[in-house]
Amino acid sequence: KYRKRNFSMVTYENFLEHTRNYLEELFSVINQKNAHTFVLNNATEPFFPSKSLDLFHSGKSIIVSRDPRDIFAELYVSNGNFIPPHLKDKRLWDQKESFLLSKNIDKFILQQKIFLNAHKKYNDDNRVLRVRFEDIVLNYEIEMKNILNFINPPIINHMSPKKYFNPESSKKNIGLWKQMKNSENIKRIELELSEYCYKE
């Protein structure tokens, strides 16, 4: 509904400043309640996030990793797991399966290795927080305090705890791989991606 054309001539020296101003103006369009924090999903890549955060005046990145065994098992275990409403559309579920390359265990493991190794390749600065999905679910109160303190300025009042993310529902998605523990695919994931498997 809102359209505006704005052209800027940029140089190497002023590119970052123009980009920061553009993104700030872009997000101001949706800022109807004078919010000081916008949460965006996958706004930047989790690989070398500090470089991407330079595109924002005051950006921060929270990177969530998950046990690769459960990432794989989630696509094949339907007994007891929790499927978010937006993924109940078969087309989107097929898209997820395709994206994860789960039909071919060699490709799945290779993709996970590339992603996970890229995560640890760079040193983060204080604008980056890395957390485990399992810790957010199993240690909800502690991890939420860490996350809310990480945001600048820290969020004192958590307005809707457990309304949009309910750890009780998400607990159903931890340890899904145990229902497939005799699977050769799960054994291979454990062998080749052991350092990324969640240790309880």
Short mmCIF file of C-alpha atoms in Angstrom, two decimals:
data_model
loop_
_atom_site.label_atom_id
_atom_site.label_comp_id
_atom_site.label_asym_id
_atom_site.label_seq_id
_atom_site.Cartn_x
_atom_site.Cartn_y
_atom_site.Cartn_z
CA LYS A 1 0.00 0.00 0.00
CA TYR A 2 2.89 2.32 0.71
CA ARG A 3 5.22 3.11 -2.16
CA LYS A 4 8.04 5.56 -2.30
CA ARG A 5 10.90 5.94 -4.70
CA ASN A 6 14.18 7.13 -3.35
CA PHE A 7 17.43 6.93 -5.27
CA SER A 8 20.83 7.33 -3.63
CA MET A 9 24.19 7.53 -5.29
CA VAL A 10 26.54 5.51 -3.14
CA THR A 11 30.28 5.13 -2.92
CA TYR A 12 32.40 2.63 -1.06
CA GLU A 13 32.71 5.12 1.79
CA ASN A 14 29.00 5.89 2.26
CA PHE A 15 27.37 2.59 1.26
CA LEU A 16 26.84 1.38 4.83
CA GLU A 17 25.33 4.64 6.03
CA HIS A 18 22.90 4.81 3.09
CA THR A 19 21.92 1.16 3.63
CA ARG A 20 21.34 1.66 7.36
CA ASN A 21 19.19 4.72 6.74
CA TYR A 22 17.22 2.90 4.04
CA LEU A 23 16.49 -0.11 6.27
CA GLU A 24 15.53 2.11 9.19
CA GLU A 25 13.10 4.03 6.97
CA LEU A 26 11.74 0.77 5.54
CA PHE A 27 10.94 -0.63 8.98
CA SER A 28 9.52 2.68 10.21
CA VAL A 29 6.57 2.08 7.86
CA ILE A 30 5.40 -0.83 10.02
CA ASN A 31 6.25 0.86 13.29
CA GLN A 32 2.73 1.90 14.32
CA LYS A 33 3.24 1.61 18.08
CA ASN A 34 6.66 3.26 18.37
CA ALA A 35 8.28 -0.09 19.11
CA HIS A 36 12.00 -0.05 19.84
CA THR A 37 12.55 -3.65 18.66
CA PHE A 38 11.62 -5.46 15.46
CA VAL A 39 12.04 -9.23 15.31
CA LEU A 40 12.71 -10.54 11.82
CA ASN A 41 13.01 -14.20 10.83
CA ASN A 42 16.07 -15.02 8.69
CA ALA A 43 16.79 -11.34 8.05
CA THR A 44 20.50 -12.17 7.74
CA GLU A 45 22.45 -15.37 7.29
CA PRO A 46 23.81 -17.12 10.39
CA PHE A 47 27.25 -17.34 8.75
CA PHE A 48 29.51 -14.43 9.77
CA PRO A 49 26.53 -12.55 11.24
CA SER A 50 28.62 -9.63 12.51
CA LYS A 51 29.25 -8.52 8.95
CA SER A 52 25.54 -8.58 8.12
CA LEU A 53 24.71 -6.67 11.29
CA ASP A 54 26.83 -3.78 10.06
CA LEU A 55 23.93 -3.05 7.69
CA PHE A 56 21.80 -1.93 10.66
CA HIS A 57 22.22 0.99 13.06
CA SER A 58 21.63 -1.25 16.06
CA GLY A 59 21.04 -4.79 14.83
CA LYS A 60 21.52 -7.96 16.81
CA SER A 61 21.33 -11.59 15.79
CA ILE A 62 20.04 -14.60 17.71
CA ILE A 63 21.05 -17.84 16.02
CA VAL A 64 19.24 -21.01 17.05
CA SER A 65 20.71 -24.42 16.29
CA ARG A 66 19.03 -27.80 16.66
CA ASP A 67 20.08 -31.44 16.94
CA PRO A 68 20.49 -32.64 13.32
CA ARG A 69 18.99 -36.00 14.29
CA ASP A 70 15.72 -34.28 15.17
CA ILE A 71 15.84 -32.11 12.05
CA PHE A 72 15.94 -35.34 10.03
CA ALA A 73 13.53 -37.35 12.20
CA GLU A 74 10.89 -34.61 12.24
CA LEU A 75 10.15 -35.35 8.60
CA TYR A 76 9.50 -39.03 9.23
CA VAL A 77 8.13 -39.30 12.77
CA SER A 78 4.47 -38.38 13.03
CA ASN A 79 3.74 -40.07 16.34
CA GLY A 80 3.51 -37.41 19.03
CA ASN A 81 5.45 -34.57 17.45
CA PHE A 82 4.14 -31.01 17.24
CA ILE A 83 3.65 -29.51 13.77
CA PRO A 84 3.21 -25.71 13.72
CA PRO A 85 -0.02 -24.67 11.97
CA HIS A 86 1.80 -23.00 9.06
CA LEU A 87 3.51 -26.28 8.14
CA LYS A 88 0.35 -28.39 8.02
CA ASP A 89 -0.04 -27.42 4.38
CA LYS A 90 1.34 -30.45 2.47
CA ARG A 91 2.93 -28.23 -0.16
CA LEU A 92 4.96 -26.38 2.49
CA TRP A 93 5.90 -29.65 4.19
CA ASP A 94 7.13 -31.04 0.83
CA GLN A 95 9.08 -27.82 0.34
CA LYS A 96 10.75 -28.29 3.73
CA GLU A 97 11.62 -31.89 2.88
CA SER A 98 13.13 -30.78 -0.43
CA PHE A 99 15.08 -27.93 1.20
CA LEU A 100 16.59 -30.32 3.76
CA LEU A 101 17.55 -32.89 1.08
CA SER A 102 16.25 -35.58 3.41
CA LYS A 103 15.51 -38.09 0.63
CA ASN A 104 19.27 -38.64 0.31
CA ILE A 105 21.14 -39.15 3.59
CA ASP A 106 24.54 -38.33 2.01
CA LYS A 107 23.25 -34.98 0.78
CA PHE A 108 21.47 -34.27 4.07
CA ILE A 109 24.65 -34.87 6.08
CA LEU A 110 26.79 -32.86 3.66
CA GLN A 111 24.37 -29.92 3.78
CA GLN A 112 24.25 -29.99 7.59
CA LYS A 113 28.07 -30.13 7.76
CA ILE A 114 28.38 -27.13 5.47
CA PHE A 115 25.82 -25.13 7.47
CA LEU A 116 27.08 -26.09 10.91
CA ASN A 117 30.77 -25.71 10.10
CA ALA A 118 30.07 -22.28 8.63
CA HIS A 119 28.38 -21.30 11.91
CA LYS A 120 31.53 -21.87 13.92
CA LYS A 121 33.97 -20.50 11.35
CA TYR A 122 33.87 -16.91 12.53
CA ASN A 123 34.27 -15.28 15.90
CA ASP A 124 31.12 -13.49 16.98
CA ASP A 125 30.99 -10.12 18.68
CA ASN A 126 28.61 -8.96 21.42
CA ARG A 127 25.80 -8.40 18.89
CA VAL A 128 25.43 -12.16 18.36
CA LEU A 129 23.80 -14.68 20.67
CA ARG A 130 23.89 -18.40 19.84
CA VAL A 131 21.44 -20.71 21.58
CA ARG A 132 20.28 -24.29 21.29
CA PHE A 133 16.62 -24.96 20.49
CA GLU A 134 16.67 -27.72 23.09
CA ASP A 135 17.88 -25.32 25.80
CA ILE A 136 15.16 -22.78 24.99
CA VAL A 137 12.55 -25.50 25.40
CA LEU A 138 13.95 -27.42 28.37
CA ASN A 139 15.35 -24.41 30.27
CA TYR A 140 12.78 -21.87 29.13
CA GLU A 141 12.92 -19.40 32.05
CA ILE A 142 16.73 -19.19 32.08
CA GLU A 143 17.10 -18.92 28.30
CA MET A 144 14.32 -16.34 28.00
CA LYS A 145 16.08 -14.16 30.59
CA ASN A 146 19.30 -14.43 28.59
CA ILE A 147 17.51 -13.51 25.36
CA LEU A 148 15.59 -10.58 26.88
CA ASN A 149 18.78 -9.26 28.50
CA PHE A 150 20.61 -9.57 25.19
CA ILE A 151 18.19 -7.23 23.42
CA ASN A 152 19.19 -3.59 23.68
CA PRO A 153 17.67 -2.00 25.64
CA PRO A 154 16.88 -5.11 27.68
CA ILE A 155 13.22 -6.07 27.76
CA ILE A 156 12.02 -5.94 31.35
CA ASN A 157 8.40 -6.91 30.81
CA HIS A 158 7.83 -9.99 28.70
CA MET A 159 4.41 -9.05 27.34
CA SER A 160 3.11 -12.42 26.10
CA PRO A 161 5.13 -15.26 27.63
CA LYS A 162 4.37 -18.65 26.08
CA LYS A 163 1.64 -17.19 23.86
CA TYR A 164 3.54 -17.51 20.56
CA PHE A 165 6.21 -19.97 21.63
CA ASN A 166 4.99 -22.65 24.02
CA PRO A 167 7.79 -24.86 25.35
CA GLU A 168 5.28 -27.51 26.36
CA SER A 169 4.29 -27.97 22.70
CA SER A 170 7.89 -27.82 21.52
CA LYS A 171 8.99 -30.50 23.99
CA LYS A 172 7.25 -32.94 21.67
CA ASN A 173 9.90 -32.15 19.05
CA ILE A 174 12.92 -32.96 21.20
CA GLY A 175 14.33 -36.46 20.98
CA LEU A 176 12.19 -37.44 17.99
CA TRP A 177 15.22 -39.33 16.67
CA LYS A 178 14.84 -41.84 19.54
CA GLN A 179 11.81 -43.25 17.73
CA MET A 180 14.20 -44.00 14.85
CA LYS A 181 17.30 -44.91 16.89
CA ASN A 182 17.73 -48.21 15.03
CA SER A 183 17.65 -46.41 11.68
CA GLU A 184 20.90 -46.57 9.72
CA ASN A 185 20.35 -42.92 8.76
CA ILE A 186 20.20 -41.80 12.40
CA LYS A 187 23.33 -43.84 13.18
CA ARG A 188 25.17 -42.12 10.33
CA ILE A 189 24.07 -38.68 11.49
CA GLU A 190 25.30 -39.49 15.02
CA LEU A 191 28.62 -40.69 13.63
CA GLU A 192 29.30 -37.85 11.20
CA LEU A 193 27.68 -34.94 13.05
CA SER A 194 28.31 -36.02 16.64
CA GLU A 195 29.61 -32.64 17.84
CA TYR A 196 26.29 -31.02 16.86
CA CYS A 197 24.03 -33.63 18.48
CA TYR A 198 22.40 -32.42 21.69
CA LYS A 199 23.85 -33.96 24.83
CA GLU A 200 21.16 -34.31 27.51
#
